[in-house]
Amino acid sequence: MNVKLFLDDLRVRFPNEPEYLQAVEEVVTSIADVYDTYPVFERYNLLERLCIPDRVIMFRVSWVDDNGKVRNNMGYRVQHNNAIGPYKGGIRFHSSVNLSILKFLAFEQTFKNSLTTLAMGGAKGGSDFSPRGKSDMEVMRFCQAFVNELWRQIGPDTDVPAGDIGVGGREVGYMYGWYKKMTREFTGTFTGKGLDFGGSLIRPEATGYGNVYFLLNMLATRGISLEGKKVAVSGSGNVALYTAQKLLSLGAKVVSFSDSDGSIVIPEGVSQEQFDEIFEIKTLYRGRVSEFAERHPDTCTYYRRERPWRHVACDIAMPSATQNELDGDDARALLQAGCFAVSEGANMPSTPEAVDEFQKARILYAPGKAANAGGVSVSGLEMAQNSQKIRWTAEDVDCRLRDIMADIHSQCVEYGKEDGGYVDYVRGANTAAFLKVARAMIAQGIM
Ligand code: NDP
Ligand code: 2IT
């Protein structure tokens, strides 16, 4: 396969989709060798079929705000690939959402879901609607209007949406409610549902906890303990908060958080009490991390409109906000400060230049599609519970989550270990994920 020709062709066909092209380039580059090992792949033109989504559904969402004004947003669902299971992936509501971002996320999701060991294909959806600053009623009306367009395209064995940025329990609840009303069926078509109507225990915690479990597996390969280590976290949403919660319970020090307005750095690490305060500000009041900084000027510094990476001294970084939030300069600053492990909670948070820096430095570096797969894994477990109409205990789900993260780590090591022992987790994750989806696509014929 000629990687350059392949990518050049995609660039011509999808010129305005930089995030999508970035995600594809990383995967295609790292699987090129294994792709060429099996001529059947090229005969089936498999790579092109795997990189271009099965279909994209795009629609207008019209809703009425609290002032009676009619508002219009764009809605999307990218159904990328269902070779190994029904389409599965989150919904993102954020003003930055566009087709390129959702195509990159659906593409990544296909590989991530393949790694989970569960039967799930890849998808992603969303809207450029931002829940921030909207009333509950506005959010509800928007969610209903969104699902009014989407409900025919999804189903428990067709496509199962969940949360992502801007979509948590509240939004999933409203979307599920309208879906149920339209279909008149109570099925597990969304995951991340409330515990009273089919949600799984540990789903809210799963992405953050899973990332810490993955990190523990990585650290074990070098005989390093997590206790006492300083960990820089970015974001302060679902993934960041549960990452920090698990880190604190294991004796690590959490030295930063951020949101889209800025970052807080707490050089000695937050206490449990301080963490509880941040948790409350973010989850109960939907507030800003700056509010915490205002209350604790002696222990905490606020960096307005900045990311934490150049301001923290840390051993480990866990970027958990959004794509491309850690660039080459940030990576060099982290390495300079002694950072020896990066485990990504967000999807594609590190730019290609940053990834390159981490890999050149031979530190432990885990890409999001491996490290943050715990969220969708427990979504898969929620689907399993829903179809059996039973509920597993928190211990049971947590135990399965630990096993799945260990399994994903083993797959990365199996396909990413180099002579000399260094594990290239990017190549490992991409190769393991690709081979499974590719085998299934070949077996099912050309469609
Ligand atoms: P939330 O909406 O709960 O939190 C997102 C956090 O990131 C918020 O602190 C938000 O700040 C910040 N953020 C969002 N966009 C930007 C931006 N453009 N610039 C700076 N900060 C930003 O989302 P999640 O925690 O669920 O998602 C975080 C990341 O994890 C995303 O990359 C998502 O795709 C990924 N992920 C999520 C999973 C899940 O199960 N939820 C599973 C796997 C990955 P603000 O409050 O100011 O908007
Ligand atoms: O990026 C992700 O893996 C998610 N947002 C979770 C998807 C899911 O279906 O639980």
Coordinates of C-alpha atoms and ligand atoms in Angstrom, one line a residue:
M1 CA 0.0 0.0 0.0
N2 CA 1.2 3.5 -0.8
V3 CA 0.4 5.4 2.3
K4 CA 1.1 8.8 0.7
L5 CA -1.1 8.2 -2.3
F6 CA -3.9 6.9 -0.1
L7 CA -3.8 9.9 2.2
D8 CA -3.4 12.4 -0.7
D9 CA -6.6 10.9 -2.3
L10 CA -8.5 11.3 1.0
R11 CA -7.2 14.9 1.3
V12 CA -8.6 15.8 -2.1
R13 CA -12.0 14.1 -1.4
F14 CA -12.4 15.6 2.1
P15 CA -10.4 18.8 2.0
N16 CA -12.2 20.5 4.9
E17 CA -12.0 17.8 7.4
P18 CA -8.6 18.2 9.2
E19 CA -9.5 16.2 12.4
Y20 CA -10.8 13.3 10.3
L21 CA -7.7 13.3 8.1
Q22 CA -5.4 13.5 11.2
A23 CA -7.0 10.5 12.8
V24 CA -6.9 8.5 9.6
E25 CA -3.3 9.4 9.0
E26 CA -2.2 8.1 12.4
V27 CA -3.9 4.7 11.9
V28 CA -3.0 4.2 8.3
T29 CA 0.7 4.9 8.9
S30 CA 0.9 2.5 11.8
I31 CA -0.9 -0.4 10.2
A32 CA 0.7 -0.1 6.7
D33 CA 3.1 -3.0 7.3
V34 CA 0.6 -5.4 8.6
Y35 CA -1.8 -4.4 5.8
D36 CA 0.8 -5.3 3.2
T37 CA 1.4 -8.7 4.8
Y38 CA -2.0 -10.0 3.8
P39 CA -2.7 -9.3 0.0
V40 CA -6.4 -10.1 0.5
F41 CA -6.8 -6.7 2.2
E42 CA -5.8 -4.8 -0.9
R43 CA -7.8 -7.1 -3.1
Y44 CA -10.9 -6.1 -1.1
N45 CA -9.8 -2.5 -1.1
L46 CA -10.4 -2.8 2.6
L47 CA -8.6 0.3 3.8
E48 CA -10.7 2.7 1.9
R49 CA -13.9 0.9 3.0
L50 CA -12.7 1.0 6.6
C51 CA -11.7 4.7 6.5
I52 CA -14.8 6.1 4.9
P53 CA -18.0 5.9 7.1
D54 CA -20.8 3.6 6.1
R55 CA -23.1 6.6 6.1
V56 CA -23.6 10.1 7.6
I57 CA -27.0 11.3 8.6
M58 CA -27.3 15.1 8.8
F59 CA -30.3 17.1 9.8
R60 CA -31.6 20.5 11.0
V61 CA -32.8 20.7 14.6
S62 CA -35.3 23.4 15.3
W63 CA -36.3 24.2 18.8
V64 CA -37.8 27.1 20.8
D65 CA -35.8 28.8 23.5
D66 CA -37.2 30.3 26.8
N67 CA -37.9 33.6 25.1
G68 CA -40.0 32.0 22.5
K69 CA -37.4 32.5 19.8
V70 CA -37.0 29.7 17.2
R71 CA -33.4 28.4 17.1
N72 CA -31.8 26.1 14.6
N73 CA -28.8 23.8 15.1
M74 CA -27.2 21.1 13.0
G75 CA -27.5 17.5 14.0
Y76 CA -25.4 14.5 12.8
R77 CA -25.0 10.8 13.3
V78 CA -21.9 9.2 11.6
Q79 CA -22.5 5.4 11.4
H80 CA -18.9 4.4 10.6
N81 CA -18.6 0.6 10.7
N82 CA -20.8 -2.3 12.0
A83 CA -18.6 -5.2 11.0
I84 CA -18.3 -6.6 14.5
G85 CA -21.5 -5.3 16.2
P86 CA -24.2 -2.6 16.1
Y87 CA -23.1 0.9 15.6
K88 CA -22.1 2.3 19.0
G89 CA -20.7 5.6 20.2
G90 CA -21.5 8.8 22.0
I91 CA -23.3 12.0 21.2
R92 CA -21.5 15.4 21.6
F93 CA -23.2 18.7 22.1
H94 CA -20.7 21.5 21.8
S95 CA -20.5 24.7 19.8
S96 CA -17.4 23.4 18.0
V97 CA -19.1 20.3 16.7
N98 CA -18.8 19.8 12.9
L99 CA -18.7 17.0 10.4
S100 CA -14.9 16.6 10.5
I101 CA -14.9 16.2 14.3
L102 CA -17.7 13.7 14.3
K103 CA -16.1 11.7 11.5
F104 CA -12.8 11.5 13.4
L105 CA -14.6 10.4 16.5
A106 CA -16.6 7.7 14.7
F107 CA -13.5 6.4 13.0
E108 CA -11.6 6.2 16.3
Q109 CA -14.6 4.6 18.0
T110 CA -14.6 1.8 15.5
F111 CA -11.0 0.9 16.6
K112 CA -11.6 1.5 20.2
N113 CA -14.7 -0.7 20.3
S114 CA -12.8 -3.5 18.5
L115 CA -10.3 -3.4 21.4
T116 CA -13.0 -3.8 24.1
T117 CA -13.5 -7.5 23.3
L118 CA -17.3 -6.7 23.1
A119 CA -19.5 -6.8 20.0
M120 CA -19.8 -3.1 19.1
G121 CA -19.2 -1.3 15.8
G122 CA -18.3 2.4 15.7
A123 CA -20.4 5.6 15.4
K124 CA -20.6 9.1 16.8
G125 CA -23.1 11.9 16.6
G126 CA -23.9 15.3 18.0
S127 CA -24.8 18.9 17.4
D128 CA -23.3 22.4 17.5
F129 CA -25.8 23.1 20.2
S130 CA -24.2 24.0 23.5
P131 CA -26.0 23.1 26.7
R132 CA -23.9 25.6 28.6
G133 CA -26.0 28.5 29.9
K134 CA -29.3 26.9 28.8
S135 CA -32.1 26.1 31.1
D136 CA -33.2 22.5 31.8
M137 CA -36.3 23.1 29.7
E138 CA -34.3 24.4 26.8
V139 CA -32.0 21.4 27.0
M140 CA -35.0 19.1 27.1
R141 CA -36.7 20.7 24.1
F142 CA -33.5 20.5 22.2
C143 CA -32.9 16.8 23.0
Q144 CA -36.5 16.0 22.0
A145 CA -36.1 17.8 18.7
F146 CA -32.8 16.1 18.1
V147 CA -34.2 12.6 18.7
N148 CA -37.3 13.5 16.6
E149 CA -35.0 13.4 13.6
L150 CA -32.7 10.6 14.7
W151 CA -35.0 8.0 16.2
R152 CA -35.7 6.1 13.0
Q153 CA -32.0 5.5 12.4
I154 CA -31.1 3.9 15.8
G155 CA -32.2 0.9 17.8
P156 CA -30.9 -1.7 20.4
D157 CA -29.4 -3.8 17.6
T158 CA -28.9 -1.1 15.0
D159 CA -27.1 1.9 16.6
V160 CA -26.8 2.7 20.3
P161 CA -25.9 6.3 21.3
A162 CA -24.5 7.4 24.6
G163 CA -22.9 10.5 26.2
D164 CA -19.8 12.5 25.3
I165 CA -18.8 16.2 25.7
G166 CA -21.9 18.2 26.8
V167 CA -24.0 15.0 27.0
G168 CA -24.4 13.4 30.5
G169 CA -27.1 11.8 32.4
R170 CA -29.6 14.7 32.0
E171 CA -29.3 14.8 28.2
V172 CA -29.3 11.0 27.8
G173 CA -32.5 10.9 30.0
Y174 CA -34.3 13.4 27.8
M175 CA -33.2 11.8 24.6
Y176 CA -34.1 8.3 25.8
G177 CA -37.5 9.6 26.9
W178 CA -38.4 10.9 23.5
Y179 CA -37.0 7.9 21.8
K180 CA -39.2 5.7 23.9
K181 CA -42.2 7.9 23.2
M182 CA -41.6 7.7 19.4
T183 CA -41.0 3.9 19.3
R184 CA -43.3 2.9 22.1
E185 CA -40.7 0.4 23.1
F186 CA -38.6 0.2 26.3
T187 CA -35.3 -1.1 24.9
G188 CA -31.6 -0.4 25.6
T189 CA -31.1 2.0 22.7
F190 CA -29.1 4.5 24.7
T191 CA -26.4 3.8 27.3
G192 CA -25.5 6.0 30.2
K193 CA -29.2 6.0 31.2
G194 CA -30.3 6.7 34.8
L195 CA -30.0 3.9 37.2
D196 CA -33.8 3.8 37.7
F197 CA -34.5 3.0 34.0
G198 CA -31.9 0.6 32.8
G199 CA -28.6 2.4 33.4
S200 CA -25.6 0.4 34.5
L201 CA -23.8 0.9 37.8
I202 CA -20.3 2.3 37.3
R203 CA -21.1 3.7 33.8
P204 CA -20.6 7.4 34.9
E205 CA -17.3 6.4 36.5
A206 CA -16.1 4.0 33.8
T207 CA -14.0 6.1 31.5
G208 CA -12.0 7.7 34.3
Y209 CA -11.7 4.6 36.3
G210 CA -10.8 2.6 33.2
N211 CA -8.1 5.1 32.3
V212 CA -6.5 4.7 35.7
Y213 CA -6.7 0.9 35.4
F214 CA -5.0 1.1 32.1
L215 CA -2.3 3.4 33.6
L216 CA -1.7 0.9 36.4
N217 CA -1.1 -1.8 33.7
M218 CA 1.4 0.4 31.9
L219 CA 3.2 1.4 35.1
A220 CA 3.5 -2.3 36.1
T221 CA 5.5 -3.0 32.9
R222 CA 8.2 -0.8 34.4
G223 CA 7.7 -1.7 38.1
I224 CA 6.5 1.8 39.0
S225 CA 3.9 2.4 41.7
L226 CA 1.2 5.1 41.4
E227 CA 1.3 6.0 45.1
G228 CA 2.6 9.5 45.7
K229 CA 2.9 10.4 42.0
K230 CA 1.8 13.8 40.8
V231 CA -0.8 13.6 38.1
A232 CA -1.8 16.5 35.9
V233 CA -5.4 16.1 34.7
S234 CA -7.1 18.4 32.2
G235 CA -10.8 18.9 31.8
S236 CA -13.2 18.9 34.7
G237 CA -16.1 17.0 33.2
N238 CA -17.2 13.3 33.5
V239 CA -13.9 11.8 32.5
A240 CA -11.6 14.2 34.4
L241 CA -13.5 14.0 37.7
Y242 CA -13.8 10.2 37.9
T243 CA -10.1 9.9 36.8
A244 CA -9.2 12.2 39.7
Q245 CA -11.5 10.4 42.1
K246 CA -9.8 7.0 41.4
L247 CA -6.3 8.5 41.5
L248 CA -7.0 10.0 44.9
S249 CA -8.3 6.7 46.2
L250 CA -5.0 5.1 45.1
G251 CA -2.8 7.6 46.9
A252 CA -1.7 9.7 43.8
K253 CA -1.7 13.5 43.9
V254 CA -3.9 15.3 41.4
V255 CA -2.2 18.7 40.6
S256 CA -4.5 20.2 37.9
F257 CA -7.9 20.5 36.2
S258 CA -9.2 22.8 33.5
D259 CA -12.2 23.9 31.5
S260 CA -12.7 25.9 28.4
D261 CA -12.0 29.1 30.3
G262 CA -8.7 28.2 31.9
S263 CA -6.8 25.9 34.2
I264 CA -6.1 25.5 37.9
V265 CA -2.8 24.2 39.2
I266 CA -2.5 22.9 42.8
P267 CA 1.2 22.1 43.1
E268 CA 0.9 19.9 46.2
G269 CA -2.2 18.1 44.9
V270 CA -5.9 18.5 46.0
S271 CA -7.0 17.1 49.3
Q272 CA -10.1 14.8 49.3
E273 CA -12.1 17.7 50.7
Q274 CA -10.9 20.1 48.0
F275 CA -11.7 17.5 45.3
D276 CA -15.2 17.1 46.8
E277 CA -15.6 20.9 46.4
I278 CA -14.5 20.8 42.8
F279 CA -16.9 17.9 42.1
E280 CA -19.7 19.8 43.6
I281 CA -19.0 23.0 41.7
K282 CA -18.9 21.1 38.4
T283 CA -21.7 18.6 38.9
L284 CA -24.2 20.3 41.2
Y285 CA -23.9 23.9 39.9
R286 CA -22.4 23.3 36.4
G287 CA -19.8 26.0 37.5
R288 CA -16.3 26.9 36.5
V289 CA -12.9 25.7 37.9
S290 CA -12.1 29.4 38.4
E291 CA -14.6 29.4 41.2
F292 CA -12.4 27.0 43.1
A293 CA -9.3 29.1 42.5
E294 CA -11.1 32.2 43.9
R295 CA -11.9 30.3 47.1
H296 CA -8.3 28.9 47.5
P297 CA -5.9 31.6 46.5
D298 CA -3.1 30.2 48.8
T299 CA -2.9 26.7 47.4
C300 CA -4.2 27.1 43.8
T301 CA -3.2 29.2 40.8
Y302 CA -5.6 30.0 38.0
Y303 CA -4.3 30.4 34.4
R304 CA -7.0 32.1 32.4
R305 CA -7.5 30.8 28.9
E306 CA -4.5 28.5 29.3
R307 CA -4.0 24.7 29.4
P308 CA -2.2 23.3 32.4
W309 CA 0.7 21.5 30.7
R310 CA 3.3 24.3 30.8
H311 CA 2.5 25.2 34.4
V312 CA 2.6 21.9 36.2
A313 CA 5.4 19.8 37.6
C314 CA 4.0 16.2 37.2
D315 CA 5.1 12.6 36.8
I316 CA 2.0 11.6 34.8
A317 CA -0.4 13.5 32.5
M318 CA -4.0 12.4 31.8
P319 CA -5.5 14.8 29.2
S320 CA -9.2 14.5 29.6
A321 CA -10.8 17.5 28.0
T322 CA -10.9 17.5 24.2
Q323 CA -9.0 16.9 20.9
N324 CA -5.7 18.6 20.2
E325 CA -5.4 20.1 23.6
L326 CA -1.7 19.1 24.1
D327 CA 0.7 20.3 21.4
G328 CA 4.4 19.8 20.7
D329 CA 5.5 22.6 23.0
D330 CA 3.3 21.3 25.8
A331 CA 4.8 17.8 25.3
R332 CA 8.3 19.2 25.5
A333 CA 7.4 21.2 28.7
L334 CA 6.0 18.0 30.3
L335 CA 9.0 16.0 29.4
Q336 CA 11.3 18.7 30.7
A337 CA 9.5 18.7 34.0
G338 CA 10.1 14.9 34.3
C339 CA 6.7 13.5 33.1
F340 CA 7.2 9.8 32.3
A341 CA 3.7 8.6 31.5
V342 CA 0.7 9.9 29.5
S343 CA -2.6 8.1 29.4
E344 CA -5.3 9.8 27.3
G345 CA -8.8 10.2 28.8
A346 CA -10.0 12.4 25.9
N347 CA -10.1 11.3 22.2
M348 CA -7.0 12.4 20.3
P349 CA -6.0 15.1 22.9
S350 CA -2.3 15.1 21.8
T351 CA -1.3 16.5 18.4
P352 CA 0.8 14.4 16.1
E353 CA 3.9 16.4 17.1
A354 CA 3.2 15.8 20.8
V355 CA 2.8 12.1 20.2
D356 CA 6.1 12.1 18.3
E357 CA 7.8 13.8 21.3
F358 CA 6.5 11.3 23.8
Q359 CA 7.5 8.3 21.6
K360 CA 10.9 9.7 20.9
A361 CA 11.4 10.1 24.6
R362 CA 10.4 6.5 25.1
I363 CA 8.0 7.3 27.9
L364 CA 4.8 5.3 28.6
Y365 CA 2.3 6.8 26.2
A366 CA -1.2 5.4 25.7
P367 CA -3.6 6.7 23.0
G368 CA -7.2 7.5 23.9
K369 CA -8.6 4.6 21.8
A370 CA -6.9 2.2 24.3
A371 CA -6.8 4.1 27.5
N372 CA -10.3 5.6 27.5
A373 CA -12.1 2.5 26.2
G374 CA -13.5 1.8 29.7
G375 CA -16.5 4.1 29.1
V376 CA -17.8 2.4 26.0
S377 CA -16.9 -1.0 27.5
V378 CA -19.3 -0.4 30.4
S379 CA -21.8 0.8 27.8
G380 CA -21.4 -2.6 26.2
L381 CA -22.0 -4.1 29.6
E382 CA -25.1 -1.9 30.0
M383 CA -26.4 -3.3 26.7
A384 CA -25.8 -6.8 27.9
Q385 CA -27.7 -6.2 31.1
N386 CA -30.6 -4.5 29.2
S387 CA -31.0 -7.4 26.8
Q388 CA -31.1 -9.8 29.7
K389 CA -33.3 -7.5 31.7
I390 CA -31.1 -7.9 34.8
R391 CA -28.7 -5.6 36.7
W392 CA -25.2 -6.5 37.9
T393 CA -23.7 -5.2 41.1
A394 CA -21.2 -2.3 41.1
E395 CA -18.5 -4.8 42.1
D396 CA -19.3 -7.1 39.3
V397 CA -19.2 -4.3 36.7
D398 CA -16.0 -2.8 38.1
C399 CA -14.3 -6.2 38.1
R400 CA -15.3 -6.7 34.4
L401 CA -14.0 -3.2 33.6
R402 CA -10.6 -4.0 35.2
D403 CA -10.4 -7.2 33.2
I404 CA -11.3 -5.5 30.0
M405 CA -8.7 -2.8 30.5
A406 CA -6.1 -5.4 31.3
D407 CA -7.0 -7.3 28.1
I408 CA -6.7 -4.1 26.0
H409 CA -3.3 -3.5 27.6
S410 CA -2.2 -7.0 26.7
Q411 CA -3.4 -6.5 23.0
C412 CA -1.3 -3.3 22.8
V413 CA 1.7 -5.2 24.2
E414 CA 1.2 -8.1 21.9
Y415 CA 1.1 -6.0 18.7
G416 CA 3.2 -3.0 19.9
K417 CA 6.3 -4.5 21.6
E418 CA 9.5 -3.7 19.8
D419 CA 12.9 -5.4 20.0
G420 CA 14.4 -4.0 23.2
G421 CA 11.1 -4.1 25.1
Y422 CA 9.7 -0.7 24.3
V423 CA 5.9 -0.8 23.8
D424 CA 4.5 1.4 21.0
Y425 CA 0.9 1.5 22.3
V426 CA -0.2 3.4 19.2
R427 CA 0.9 0.8 16.8
G428 CA -0.2 -2.0 19.2
A429 CA -3.8 -0.6 19.6
N430 CA -4.2 0.3 16.0
T431 CA -3.0 -3.1 14.7
A432 CA -5.0 -5.3 17.2
A433 CA -8.1 -3.2 16.5
F434 CA -7.6 -3.2 12.7
L435 CA -7.1 -6.9 12.4
K436 CA -10.3 -7.8 14.1
V437 CA -12.5 -5.4 12.1
A438 CA -10.6 -6.3 8.9
R439 CA -11.2 -10.1 9.3
A440 CA -14.9 -9.5 10.0
M441 CA -15.2 -7.3 6.9
I442 CA -13.5 -9.8 4.6
A443 CA -15.7 -12.7 6.0
Q444 CA -18.9 -10.7 5.4
G445 CA -18.1 -9.8 1.7
I446 CA -18.1 -6.5 -0.1
M447 CA -21.0 -4.1 0.7
Ligands
NDP1 P1 -17.8 16.7 29.6 O1 -18.6 17.5 28.8 O2 -18.3 16.1 30.9 O3 -16.5 17.5 30.0 C1 -15.6 18.1 29.1 C2 -14.6 18.9 29.7 O4 -13.6 19.3 28.8 C3 -15.1 20.1 30.4 O5 -14.3 20.4 31.5 C4 -15.0 21.1 29.3 O6 -15.0 22.5 29.7 C5 -13.7 20.7 28.7 N1 -13.7 21.1 27.2 C6 -14.6 20.7 26.3 N2 -14.3 21.3 25.1 C7 -13.3 22.0 25.3 C8 -12.5 22.9 24.5 N3 -12.8 23.0 23.2 N4 -11.4 23.5 25.0 C9 -11.1 23.3 26.3 N5 -11.8 22.6 27.2 C10 -12.9 21.9 26.7 O7 -17.2 15.6 28.6 P2 -16.4 14.2 28.9 O8 -15.7 14.3 30.2 O9 -17.4 13.2 28.8 O10 -15.4 14.1 27.7 C11 -14.1 14.6 27.8 C12 -13.3 13.9 26.7 O11 -13.3 12.5 27.0 C13 -13.7 14.0 25.3 O12 -12.6 14.0 24.4 C14 -14.6 12.8 25.0 O13 -14.7 12.5 23.7 C15 -13.7 11.8 25.8 N6 -14.4 10.5 26.2 C16 -15.6 10.6 26.9 C17 -16.2 9.4 27.3 C18 -17.4 9.3 28.1 O14 -17.8 8.2 28.5 N7 -18.0 10.4 28.5 C19 -15.6 8.1 26.9 C20 -14.3 8.2 26.2 C21 -13.8 9.4 25.9 P3 -16.3 23.4 29.8 O15 -17.0 22.9 31.0 O16 -15.8 24.7 29.8 O17 -17.0 23.1 28.5
2IT2 O1 -15.7 8.3 23.2 C1 -16.3 7.4 23.8 O2 -15.9 6.3 23.8 C2 -17.6 7.8 24.4 N1 -18.0 9.0 24.4 C3 -18.4 6.7 25.0 C4 -19.3 6.0 24.0 C5 -20.3 5.1 24.5 O3 -21.0 4.5 23.6 O4 -20.3 4.8 25.7

